[in-house]
XYZ file of C-alpha atoms in Angstrom:
600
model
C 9.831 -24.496 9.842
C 8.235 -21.132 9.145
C 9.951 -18.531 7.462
C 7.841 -15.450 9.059
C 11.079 -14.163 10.991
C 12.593 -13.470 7.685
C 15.273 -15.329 5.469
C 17.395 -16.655 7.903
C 14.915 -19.710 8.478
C 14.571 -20.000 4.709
C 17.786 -21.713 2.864
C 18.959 -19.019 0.041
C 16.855 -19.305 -3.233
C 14.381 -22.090 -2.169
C 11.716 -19.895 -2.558
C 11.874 -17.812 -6.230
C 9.197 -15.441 -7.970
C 10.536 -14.371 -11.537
C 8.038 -11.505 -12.864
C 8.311 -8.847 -15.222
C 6.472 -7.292 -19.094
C 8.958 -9.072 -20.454
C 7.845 -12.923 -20.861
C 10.296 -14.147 -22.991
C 12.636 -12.817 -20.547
C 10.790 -14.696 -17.593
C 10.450 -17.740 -19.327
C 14.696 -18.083 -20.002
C 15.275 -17.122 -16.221
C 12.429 -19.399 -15.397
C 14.492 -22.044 -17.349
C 18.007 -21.550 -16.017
C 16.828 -21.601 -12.628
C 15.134 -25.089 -12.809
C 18.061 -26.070 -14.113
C 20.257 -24.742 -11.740
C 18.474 -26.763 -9.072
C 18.561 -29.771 -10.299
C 22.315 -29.421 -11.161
C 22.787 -27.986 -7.429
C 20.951 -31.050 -6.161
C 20.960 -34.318 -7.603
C 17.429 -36.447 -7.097
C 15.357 -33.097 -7.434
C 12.004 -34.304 -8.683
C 10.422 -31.596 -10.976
C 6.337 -31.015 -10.817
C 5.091 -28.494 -12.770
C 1.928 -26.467 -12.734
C 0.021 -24.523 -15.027
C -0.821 -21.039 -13.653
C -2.184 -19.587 -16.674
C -6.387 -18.949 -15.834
C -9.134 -17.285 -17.515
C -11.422 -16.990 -14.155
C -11.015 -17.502 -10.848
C -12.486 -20.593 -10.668
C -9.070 -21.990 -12.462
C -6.774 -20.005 -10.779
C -8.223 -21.947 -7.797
C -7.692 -25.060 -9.494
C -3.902 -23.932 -10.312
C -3.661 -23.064 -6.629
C -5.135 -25.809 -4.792
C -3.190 -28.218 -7.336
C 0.212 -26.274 -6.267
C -0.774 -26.508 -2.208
C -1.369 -29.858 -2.918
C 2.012 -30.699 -4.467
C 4.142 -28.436 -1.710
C 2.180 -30.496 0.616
C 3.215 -34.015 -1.046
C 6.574 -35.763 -0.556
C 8.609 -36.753 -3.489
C 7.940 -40.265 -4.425
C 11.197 -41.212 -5.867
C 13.616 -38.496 -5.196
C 15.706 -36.793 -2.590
C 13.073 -33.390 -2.674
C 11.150 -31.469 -5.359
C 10.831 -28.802 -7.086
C 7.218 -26.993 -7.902
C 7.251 -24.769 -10.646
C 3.842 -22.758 -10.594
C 4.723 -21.034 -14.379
C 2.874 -18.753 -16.427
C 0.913 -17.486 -13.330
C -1.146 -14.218 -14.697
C -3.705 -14.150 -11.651
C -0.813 -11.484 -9.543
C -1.703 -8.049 -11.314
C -3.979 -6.071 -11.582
C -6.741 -7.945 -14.251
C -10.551 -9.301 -13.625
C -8.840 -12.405 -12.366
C -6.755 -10.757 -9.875
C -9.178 -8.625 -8.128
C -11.750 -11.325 -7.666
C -12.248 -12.471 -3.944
C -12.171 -16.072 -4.727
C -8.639 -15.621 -6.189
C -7.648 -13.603 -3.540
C -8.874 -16.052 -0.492
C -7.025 -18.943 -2.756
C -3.776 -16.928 -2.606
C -4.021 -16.255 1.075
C -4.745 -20.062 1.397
C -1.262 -20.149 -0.295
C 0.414 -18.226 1.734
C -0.152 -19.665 4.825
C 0.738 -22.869 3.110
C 4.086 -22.030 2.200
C 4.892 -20.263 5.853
C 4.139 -24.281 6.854
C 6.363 -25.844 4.386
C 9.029 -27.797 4.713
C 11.815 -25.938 2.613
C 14.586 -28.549 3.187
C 13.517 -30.187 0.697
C 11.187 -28.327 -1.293
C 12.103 -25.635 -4.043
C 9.183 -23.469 -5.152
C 9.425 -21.223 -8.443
C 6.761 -19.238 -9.556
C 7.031 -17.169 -12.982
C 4.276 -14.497 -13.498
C 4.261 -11.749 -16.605
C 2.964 -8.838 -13.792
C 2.378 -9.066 -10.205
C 1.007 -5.919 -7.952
C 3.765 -5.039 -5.806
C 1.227 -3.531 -3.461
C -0.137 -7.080 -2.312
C 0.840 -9.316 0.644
C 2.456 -12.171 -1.778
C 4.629 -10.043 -3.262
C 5.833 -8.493 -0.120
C 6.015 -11.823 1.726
C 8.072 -13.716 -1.349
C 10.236 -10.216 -1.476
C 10.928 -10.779 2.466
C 11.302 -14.334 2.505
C 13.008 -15.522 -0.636
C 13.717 -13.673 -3.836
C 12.185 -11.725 -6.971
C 13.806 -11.596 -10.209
C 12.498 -8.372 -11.662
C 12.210 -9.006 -16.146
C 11.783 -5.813 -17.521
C 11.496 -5.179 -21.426
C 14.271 -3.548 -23.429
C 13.103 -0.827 -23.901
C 12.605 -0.016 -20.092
C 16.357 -0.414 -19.568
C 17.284 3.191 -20.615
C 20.975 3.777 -22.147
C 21.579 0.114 -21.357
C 19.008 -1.456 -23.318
C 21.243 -1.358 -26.578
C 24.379 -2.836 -24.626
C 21.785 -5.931 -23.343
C 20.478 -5.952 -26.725
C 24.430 -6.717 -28.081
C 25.342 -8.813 -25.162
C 22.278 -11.386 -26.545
C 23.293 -11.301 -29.103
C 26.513 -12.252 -28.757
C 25.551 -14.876 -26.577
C 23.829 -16.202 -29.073
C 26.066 -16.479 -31.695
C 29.017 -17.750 -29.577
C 26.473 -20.588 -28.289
C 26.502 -21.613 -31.827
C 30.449 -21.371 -31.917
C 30.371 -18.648 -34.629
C 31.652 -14.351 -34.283
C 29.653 -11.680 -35.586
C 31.389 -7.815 -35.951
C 29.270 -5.343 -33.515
C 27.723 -3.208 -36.203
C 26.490 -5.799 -37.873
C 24.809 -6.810 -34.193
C 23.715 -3.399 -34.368
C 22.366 -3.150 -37.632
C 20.251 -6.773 -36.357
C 18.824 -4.477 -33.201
C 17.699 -1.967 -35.813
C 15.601 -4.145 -37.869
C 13.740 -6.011 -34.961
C 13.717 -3.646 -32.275
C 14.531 -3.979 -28.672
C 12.195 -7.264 -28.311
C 14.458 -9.844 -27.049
C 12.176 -12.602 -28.135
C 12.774 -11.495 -31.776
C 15.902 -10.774 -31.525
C 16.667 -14.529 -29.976
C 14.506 -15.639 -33.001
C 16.194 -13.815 -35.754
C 19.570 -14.298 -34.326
C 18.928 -17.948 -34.757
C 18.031 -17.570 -38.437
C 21.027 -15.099 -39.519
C 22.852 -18.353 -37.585
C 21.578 -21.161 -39.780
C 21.774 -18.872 -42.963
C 25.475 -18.374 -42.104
C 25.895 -22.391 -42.374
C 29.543 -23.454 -41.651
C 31.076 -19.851 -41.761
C 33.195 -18.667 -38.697
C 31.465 -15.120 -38.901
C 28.005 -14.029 -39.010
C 27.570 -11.246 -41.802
C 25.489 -8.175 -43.245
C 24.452 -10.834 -46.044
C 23.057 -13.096 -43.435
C 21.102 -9.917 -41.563
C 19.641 -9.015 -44.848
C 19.123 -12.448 -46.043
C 17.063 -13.151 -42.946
C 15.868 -10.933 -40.854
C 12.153 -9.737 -40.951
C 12.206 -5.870 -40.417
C 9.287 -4.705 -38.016
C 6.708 -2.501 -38.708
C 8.821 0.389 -36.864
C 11.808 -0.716 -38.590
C 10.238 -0.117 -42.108
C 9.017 3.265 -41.598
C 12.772 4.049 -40.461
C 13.852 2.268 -43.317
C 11.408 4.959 -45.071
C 12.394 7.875 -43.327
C 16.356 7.117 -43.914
C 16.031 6.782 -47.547
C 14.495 10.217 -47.798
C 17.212 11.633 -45.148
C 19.890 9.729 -47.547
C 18.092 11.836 -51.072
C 17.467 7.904 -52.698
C 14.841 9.045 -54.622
C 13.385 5.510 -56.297
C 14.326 4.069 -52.584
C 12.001 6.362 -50.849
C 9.157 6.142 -53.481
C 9.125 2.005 -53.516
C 9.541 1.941 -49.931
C 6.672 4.328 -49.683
C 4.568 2.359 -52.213
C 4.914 -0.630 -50.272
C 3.954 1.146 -46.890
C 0.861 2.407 -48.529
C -0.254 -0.777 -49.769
C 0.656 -2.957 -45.981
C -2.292 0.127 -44.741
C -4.689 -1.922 -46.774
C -4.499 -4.713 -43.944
C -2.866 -2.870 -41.034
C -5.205 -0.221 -39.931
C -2.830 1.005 -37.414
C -0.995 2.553 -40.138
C -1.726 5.419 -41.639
C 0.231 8.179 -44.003
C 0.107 10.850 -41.167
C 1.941 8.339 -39.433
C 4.382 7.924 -41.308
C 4.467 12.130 -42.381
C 5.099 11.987 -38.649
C 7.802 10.070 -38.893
C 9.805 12.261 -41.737
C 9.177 15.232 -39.371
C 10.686 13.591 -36.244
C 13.744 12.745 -38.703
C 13.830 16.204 -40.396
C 13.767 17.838 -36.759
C 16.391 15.799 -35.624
C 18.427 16.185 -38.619
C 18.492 19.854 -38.137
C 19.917 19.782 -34.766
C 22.680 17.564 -35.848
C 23.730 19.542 -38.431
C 23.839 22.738 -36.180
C 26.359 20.094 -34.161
C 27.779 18.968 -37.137
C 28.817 22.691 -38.438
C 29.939 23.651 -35.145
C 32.532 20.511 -34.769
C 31.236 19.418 -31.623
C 30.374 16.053 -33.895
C 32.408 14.602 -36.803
C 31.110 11.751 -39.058
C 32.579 8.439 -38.303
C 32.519 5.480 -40.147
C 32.398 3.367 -36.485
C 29.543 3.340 -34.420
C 32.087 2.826 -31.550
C 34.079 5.856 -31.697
C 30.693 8.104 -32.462
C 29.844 6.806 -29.229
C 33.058 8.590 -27.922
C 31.915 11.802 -29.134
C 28.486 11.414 -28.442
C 29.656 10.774 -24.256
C 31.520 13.511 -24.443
C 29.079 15.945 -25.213
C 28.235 18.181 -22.214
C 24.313 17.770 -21.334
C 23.896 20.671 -18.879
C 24.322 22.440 -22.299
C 20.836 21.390 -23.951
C 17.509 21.754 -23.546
C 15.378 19.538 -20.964
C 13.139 19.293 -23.817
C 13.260 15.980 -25.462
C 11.645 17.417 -28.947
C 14.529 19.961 -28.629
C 17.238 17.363 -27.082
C 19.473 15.304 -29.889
C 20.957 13.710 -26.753
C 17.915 12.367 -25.722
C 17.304 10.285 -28.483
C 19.193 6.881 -29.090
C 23.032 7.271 -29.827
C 22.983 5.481 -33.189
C 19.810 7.024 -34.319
C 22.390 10.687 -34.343
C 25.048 8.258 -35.617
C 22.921 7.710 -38.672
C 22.315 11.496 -38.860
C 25.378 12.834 -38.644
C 26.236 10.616 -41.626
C 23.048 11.784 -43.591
C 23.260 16.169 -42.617
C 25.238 15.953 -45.905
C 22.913 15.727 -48.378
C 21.188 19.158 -46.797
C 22.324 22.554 -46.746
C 20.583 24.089 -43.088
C 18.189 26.188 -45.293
C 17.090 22.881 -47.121
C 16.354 21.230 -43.871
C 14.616 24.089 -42.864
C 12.517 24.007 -46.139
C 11.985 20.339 -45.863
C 10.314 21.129 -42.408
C 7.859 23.372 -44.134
C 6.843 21.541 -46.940
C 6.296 18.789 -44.518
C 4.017 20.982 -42.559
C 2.221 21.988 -45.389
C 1.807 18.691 -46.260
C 0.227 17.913 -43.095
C -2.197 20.584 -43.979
C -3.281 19.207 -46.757
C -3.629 15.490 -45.475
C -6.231 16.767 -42.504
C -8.095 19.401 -44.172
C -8.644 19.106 -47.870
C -10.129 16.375 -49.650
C -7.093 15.010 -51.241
C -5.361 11.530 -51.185
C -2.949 11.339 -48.843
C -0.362 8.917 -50.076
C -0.293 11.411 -52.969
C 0.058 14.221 -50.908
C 3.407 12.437 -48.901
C 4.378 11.394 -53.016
C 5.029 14.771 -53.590
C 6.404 16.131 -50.589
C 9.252 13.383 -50.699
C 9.809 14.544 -54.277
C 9.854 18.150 -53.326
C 12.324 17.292 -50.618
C 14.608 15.047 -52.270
C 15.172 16.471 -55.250
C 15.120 20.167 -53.674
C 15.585 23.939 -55.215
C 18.247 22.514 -57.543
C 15.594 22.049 -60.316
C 12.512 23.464 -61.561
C 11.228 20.221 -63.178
C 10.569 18.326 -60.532
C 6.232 17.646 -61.367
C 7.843 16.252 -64.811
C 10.746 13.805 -63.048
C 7.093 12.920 -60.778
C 5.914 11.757 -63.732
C 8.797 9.081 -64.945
C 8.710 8.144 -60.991
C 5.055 8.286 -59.519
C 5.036 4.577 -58.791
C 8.603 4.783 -56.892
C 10.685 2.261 -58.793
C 12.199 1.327 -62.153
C 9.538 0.526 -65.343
C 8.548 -2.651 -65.863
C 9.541 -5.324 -68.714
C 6.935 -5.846 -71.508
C 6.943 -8.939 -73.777
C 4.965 -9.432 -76.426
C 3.488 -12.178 -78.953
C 0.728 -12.634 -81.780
C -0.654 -16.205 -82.693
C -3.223 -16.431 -85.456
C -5.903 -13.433 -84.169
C -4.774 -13.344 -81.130
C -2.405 -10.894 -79.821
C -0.798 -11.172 -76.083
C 1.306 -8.815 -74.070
C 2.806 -9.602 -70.906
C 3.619 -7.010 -68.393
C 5.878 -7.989 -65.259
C 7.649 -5.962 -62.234
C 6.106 -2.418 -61.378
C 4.232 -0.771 -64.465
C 4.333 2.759 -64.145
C 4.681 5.474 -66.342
C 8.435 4.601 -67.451
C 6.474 2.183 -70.007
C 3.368 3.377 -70.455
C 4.380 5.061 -73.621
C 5.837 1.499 -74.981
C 3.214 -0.152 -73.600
C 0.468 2.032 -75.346
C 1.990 2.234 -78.551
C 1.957 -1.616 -78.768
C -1.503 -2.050 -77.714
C -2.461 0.534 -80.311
C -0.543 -2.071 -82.932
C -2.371 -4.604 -82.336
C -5.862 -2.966 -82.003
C -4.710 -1.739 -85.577
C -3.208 -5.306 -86.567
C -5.554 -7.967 -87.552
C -5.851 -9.393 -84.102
C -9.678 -9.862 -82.569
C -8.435 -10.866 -78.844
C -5.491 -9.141 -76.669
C -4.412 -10.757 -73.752
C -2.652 -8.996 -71.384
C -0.755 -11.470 -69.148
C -0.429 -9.608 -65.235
C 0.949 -12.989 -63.146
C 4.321 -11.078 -62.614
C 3.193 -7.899 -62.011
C 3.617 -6.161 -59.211
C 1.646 -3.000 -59.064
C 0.281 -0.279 -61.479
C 0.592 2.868 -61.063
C -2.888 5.366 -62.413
C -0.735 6.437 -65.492
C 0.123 3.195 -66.794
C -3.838 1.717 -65.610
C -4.964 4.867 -67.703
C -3.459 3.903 -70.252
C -4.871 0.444 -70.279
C -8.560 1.520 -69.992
C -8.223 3.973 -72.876
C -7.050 1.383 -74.713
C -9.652 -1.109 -73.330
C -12.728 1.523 -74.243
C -10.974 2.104 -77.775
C -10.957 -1.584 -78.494
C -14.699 -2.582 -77.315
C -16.029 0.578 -78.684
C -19.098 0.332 -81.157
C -16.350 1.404 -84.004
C -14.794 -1.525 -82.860
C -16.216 -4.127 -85.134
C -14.930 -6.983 -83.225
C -17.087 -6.238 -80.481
C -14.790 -7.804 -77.597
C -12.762 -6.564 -74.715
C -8.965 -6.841 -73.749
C -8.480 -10.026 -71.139
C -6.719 -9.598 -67.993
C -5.153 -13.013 -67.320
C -3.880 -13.890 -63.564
C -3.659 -10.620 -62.170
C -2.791 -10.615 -58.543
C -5.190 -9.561 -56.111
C -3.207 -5.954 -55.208
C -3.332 -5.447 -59.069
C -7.152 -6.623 -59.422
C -8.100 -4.592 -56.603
C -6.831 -1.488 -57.568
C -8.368 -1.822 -60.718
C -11.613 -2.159 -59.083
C -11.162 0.404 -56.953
C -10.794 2.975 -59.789
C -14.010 1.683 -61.207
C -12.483 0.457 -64.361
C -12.882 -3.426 -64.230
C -15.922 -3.315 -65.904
C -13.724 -2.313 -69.281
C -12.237 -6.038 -69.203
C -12.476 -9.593 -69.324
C -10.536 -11.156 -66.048
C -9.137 -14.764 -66.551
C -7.612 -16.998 -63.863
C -5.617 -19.045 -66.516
C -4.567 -18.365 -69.616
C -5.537 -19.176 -73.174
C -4.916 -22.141 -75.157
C -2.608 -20.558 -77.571
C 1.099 -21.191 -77.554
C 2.402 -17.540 -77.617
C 5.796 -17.090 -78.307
C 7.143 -14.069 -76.390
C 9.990 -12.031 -77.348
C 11.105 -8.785 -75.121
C 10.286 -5.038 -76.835
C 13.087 -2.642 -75.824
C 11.416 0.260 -74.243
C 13.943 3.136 -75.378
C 11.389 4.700 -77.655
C 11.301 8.374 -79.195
C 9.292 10.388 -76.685
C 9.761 13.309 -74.679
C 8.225 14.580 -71.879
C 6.363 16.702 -73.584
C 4.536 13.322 -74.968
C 4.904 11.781 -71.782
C 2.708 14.494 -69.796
C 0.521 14.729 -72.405
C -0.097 10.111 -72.229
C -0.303 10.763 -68.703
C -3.525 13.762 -68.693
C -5.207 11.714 -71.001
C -4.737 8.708 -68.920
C -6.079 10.509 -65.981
C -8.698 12.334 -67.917
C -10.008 8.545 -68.908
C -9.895 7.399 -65.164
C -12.020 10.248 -64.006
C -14.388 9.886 -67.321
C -15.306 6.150 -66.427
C -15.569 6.884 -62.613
C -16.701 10.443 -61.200
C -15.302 9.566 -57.886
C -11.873 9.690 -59.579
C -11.918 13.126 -59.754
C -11.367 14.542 -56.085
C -8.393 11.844 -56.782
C -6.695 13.221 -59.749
C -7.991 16.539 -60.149
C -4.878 17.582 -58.835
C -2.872 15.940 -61.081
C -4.514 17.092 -63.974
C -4.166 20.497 -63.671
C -0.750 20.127 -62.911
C -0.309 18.250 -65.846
C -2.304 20.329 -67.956
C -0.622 23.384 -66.609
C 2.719 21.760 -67.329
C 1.701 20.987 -71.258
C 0.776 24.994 -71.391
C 4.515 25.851 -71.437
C 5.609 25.932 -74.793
C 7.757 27.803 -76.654
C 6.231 29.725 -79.382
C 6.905 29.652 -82.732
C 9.921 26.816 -82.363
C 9.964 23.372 -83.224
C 10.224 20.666 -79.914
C 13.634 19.331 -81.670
C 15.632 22.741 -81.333
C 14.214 23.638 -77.962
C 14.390 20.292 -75.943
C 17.337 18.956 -74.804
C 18.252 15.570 -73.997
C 18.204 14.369 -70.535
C 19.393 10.930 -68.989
C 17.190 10.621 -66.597
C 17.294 6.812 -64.150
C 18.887 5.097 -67.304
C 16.936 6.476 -70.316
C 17.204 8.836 -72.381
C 14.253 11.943 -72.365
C 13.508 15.695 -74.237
C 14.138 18.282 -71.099
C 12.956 21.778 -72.213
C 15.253 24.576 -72.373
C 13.952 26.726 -69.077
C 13.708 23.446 -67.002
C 17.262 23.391 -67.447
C 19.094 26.232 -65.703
C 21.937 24.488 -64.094
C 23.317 21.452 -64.570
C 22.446 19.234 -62.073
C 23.578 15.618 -59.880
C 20.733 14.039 -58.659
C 22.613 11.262 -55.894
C 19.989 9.490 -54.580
C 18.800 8.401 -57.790
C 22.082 7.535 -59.502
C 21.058 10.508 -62.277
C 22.847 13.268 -63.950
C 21.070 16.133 -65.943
């Protein structure tokens, strides 16, 4: 029986192509269909075929082994089913276009205009087909295509798919899960549904015998995407979390090492797209034609609402062109800016971008101090000195320490940045001064360095296997990780030490050294030149690096006041947790700093 004359002659759904950029998506419908069949039809005998070829002399193969089962009557069942799956000889590749594929899938067709389709079911799944050719068309007119686009191609209606799944999902597994916690799953993965399937599944097992599906399961589980993380970047600066935005920036900067797709323009890109954004929502914002709402649902209710002939058919100029819950999160984070500090944040961000592309400067510095600049605003004029206490983006690290016979060792774990650099060089300087001849300094647990803090330790390296030094011997590095070891490469200061992969045979005996010591800022700009200063004397390249830094730093220790002494004319300042000397001009105005949990 032919089916030329259309589908009348064909029974409904015999003949399937699924297709689509979405194979995960194909695959599943691929699935269900199969097993739709054989539920429709009992004695259905499955064959399936491998369509995936890397030349046309296997697509052949593929085809002649799928005329060859259309051709062939099921052995032991009532008919059969040929599934011809992960076909990718339909598009448009090297592949495709060759005329031996092309005479094998004319060969095809006129074998399935000959078949039998009584009993015979024939399901092909491709990941793109040309819609241009004659098997397209012909399957089109004779049977039926499932079209599997990707997410992101489905316009306003990819988030409600993306929540559907995911609710799907969950209920398959007999559990509930609260829709912006489904949302806040979309926003880590993306609209992939593969991923979102996968991660789904995970939040799902962490859950365990819970009814519900939580935040602590989403966090718990789910592996953020690359997009997802620079978000998670550009939100923290948006929400004024200071140490947030630093760490998360460290750890972006450090992921470029291995991703070169990455870059910091990127991701100064980014906090202009956000900043742009953020300005037209608060123009909506102060107008009251949008109100900040807790639920994502009834933002949604506003956001419909909103009259579209009314904005620009620009999308850079559009807030209603961008995703609903992207000016959900915006509406909620206008707040923390005035207009005129939005405004501001857009030009230090241009200036910024200056810099990056047309001065020899680093670049992960130059974003450093732009999210410092932007965070922490007009509101203070000692903002280079707070850059100081927070240059690696995160909280100092802990600092143990122990001496055994001559030997003295010090173990540094979490991030070690200039928070502790003070502690941390007044106890090496003990110990060079002690009677110890060996100091181990234990890095297994620690995380990063910042250049303060590594300053600090190749001053202290140089001082201690100087000539003066009768001892003659250098400090040991033991375990450091590999991010650690290679920035101390990097800045050309490995040479200073001994590197051990295991430790000594000594049993130290650590004990914890508080790190609230008596220093101001005064002292801590003045460690922090000198540990530059050392960086750039071991390593001329260092310079174009810090050069910056050191004049800023230098500049900064050129304020004084004359003729007073640094008791009467700094003031204490409780700064994330401890205790520093602020002097008098810095502080005009007292000041809240909310994204760092910090009051001046």
């Amino acid at each position: 029986m032919s089916p030329e004359n259309g589908k009348a002659n064909l029974p409904d759904q015999n003949l399937v192509l699924v297709c689509g950029d979405d194979d995960f998506e194909v695959k599943i419908k691929s699935q269900d269909i199969v097993v739709q069949w054989k539920k429709g039809c009992a004695g259905l005998e499955l064959e399936t075929i491998d369509g995936q070829s890397g030349n046309a002399r296997e697509a052949l193969a593929g085809i002649s082994s799928v005329k060859a089962a259309l051709e062939t009557l099921s052995l032991f069942g009532t008919g059969k089913i040929v599934w011809f799956r992960y076909c990718n000889f339909l598009g448009e590749g090297r592949v495709a276009t060759a005329k031996q594929t092309g005479d094998g899938i004319e060969g095809l067709l006129a074998t399935l205009k000959a078949c039998d389709w009584r009993n015979t079911r024939f399901l092909v799944s491709a990941s793109s087909v040309d819609k241009r050719k004659r098997f397209y068309k012909w399957v089109k007119q004779s049977g039926q295509v499932i079209s599997c686009e990707s997410l992101s191609a489905q316009g306003e209606a990819a988030e409600s798919i993306a929540l559907d799944l995911i609710s799907a999902e969950v209920r398959r597994a007999s559990k509930t899960i609260q829709q912006d916690v489904a949302e806040r799953l979309i926003r880590l993965v993306g609209l992939n549904r593969r991923a979102i399937v996968a991660e789904c599944e995970k939040a799902i097992l962490h859950a365990g015998e819970n009814d519900e599906v939580t935040y602590a399961d989403i966090e718990s589980t789910v592996s953020p995407t690359r997009q997802a993380k620079a978000f998670a970047f550009a939100d923290a600066v948006a929400d004024r979390q200071l140490e947030s935005a630093l760490a998360r920036l460290e750890d972006e900067v450090w992921s470029m090492r291995t991703d070169r797709q990455k870059t910091e323009l990127g991701l100064l890109y980014g906090l202009i797209s956000k900043f742009r954004n953020m300005l037209q929502v608060k123009d909506l914002v102060t107008r009251k034609r949008l109100c900040p709402e807790r639920n994502y649902a009834r933002f949604r209710l506003q956001f419909n609402a909103l009259d579209r002939s009314q904005f620009s058919e620009d999308r850079r100029f559009n807030p209603l062109s961008q995703n609903p819950y992207v000016i959900f999160r915006a509406v909620s984070q206008v707040g923390w800016y005035t207009e005129t500090e939005l405004i501001r944040a857009l030009e230090m961000l241009m200036v910024s971008n200056q810099r990056m592309i047309s001065v020899s400067v680093n670049p992960a510095s130059v974003l450093r101090e732009c999210v410092m600049e932007i965070v922490l605003g007009r509101r203070c004029d000692w903002v280079r000195q707070v850059q100081l206490i927070m240059m690696s983006g995160s909280t100092c690290a802990t600092i143990a320490i122990a001496v055994q016979g001559g030997a003295g060792g010090v173990k540094v774990a979490g991030r070690a940045n200039v928070a502790c650099s003070v502690a941390f060089r007044r106890i090496l300087e003990h110990l060079r001064e002690d009677s110890v001849d060996r100091i181990f300094v234990f890095l297994e647990d620690c995380l990063l360095m910042d250049s303060t803090f590594l300053g600090v330790l190749a001053k202290q390296g140089v001082a201690f296997s100087s000539a003066a030094n009768s001892r003659r011997s250098r400090i040991t590095l033991v375990t450091p990780s590999e991010r650690v070891l290679d920035l101390i490469e990097n800045l050309g200061v490995l040479s200073e030490f001994e590197v051990a992969e295991t430790g000594p045979e000594i049993d130290f005996v650590f004990r914890d050294v508080s790190l609230e010591l008596d220093c101001d800022l005064r002292e801590l700009t003045k460690m922090s030149l000198e540990a530059h200063e050392t960086l750039i004397e071991l390593k001329e390249e260092n310079r174009a690096r810090f050069e910056g830094v050191t004049t800023l730093l230098a500049k900064d220790l050129g304020v004084n006041p004359p003729g007073d002494k640094p008791s009467s004319w700094w003031a204490k300042v409780k700064i994330f947790g401890r205790t520093w000397e602020m002097s008098k001009w810095a502080r005009r105005e007292s000041v809240s700093l909310e994204g760092a949990g910090s009051t001046i």
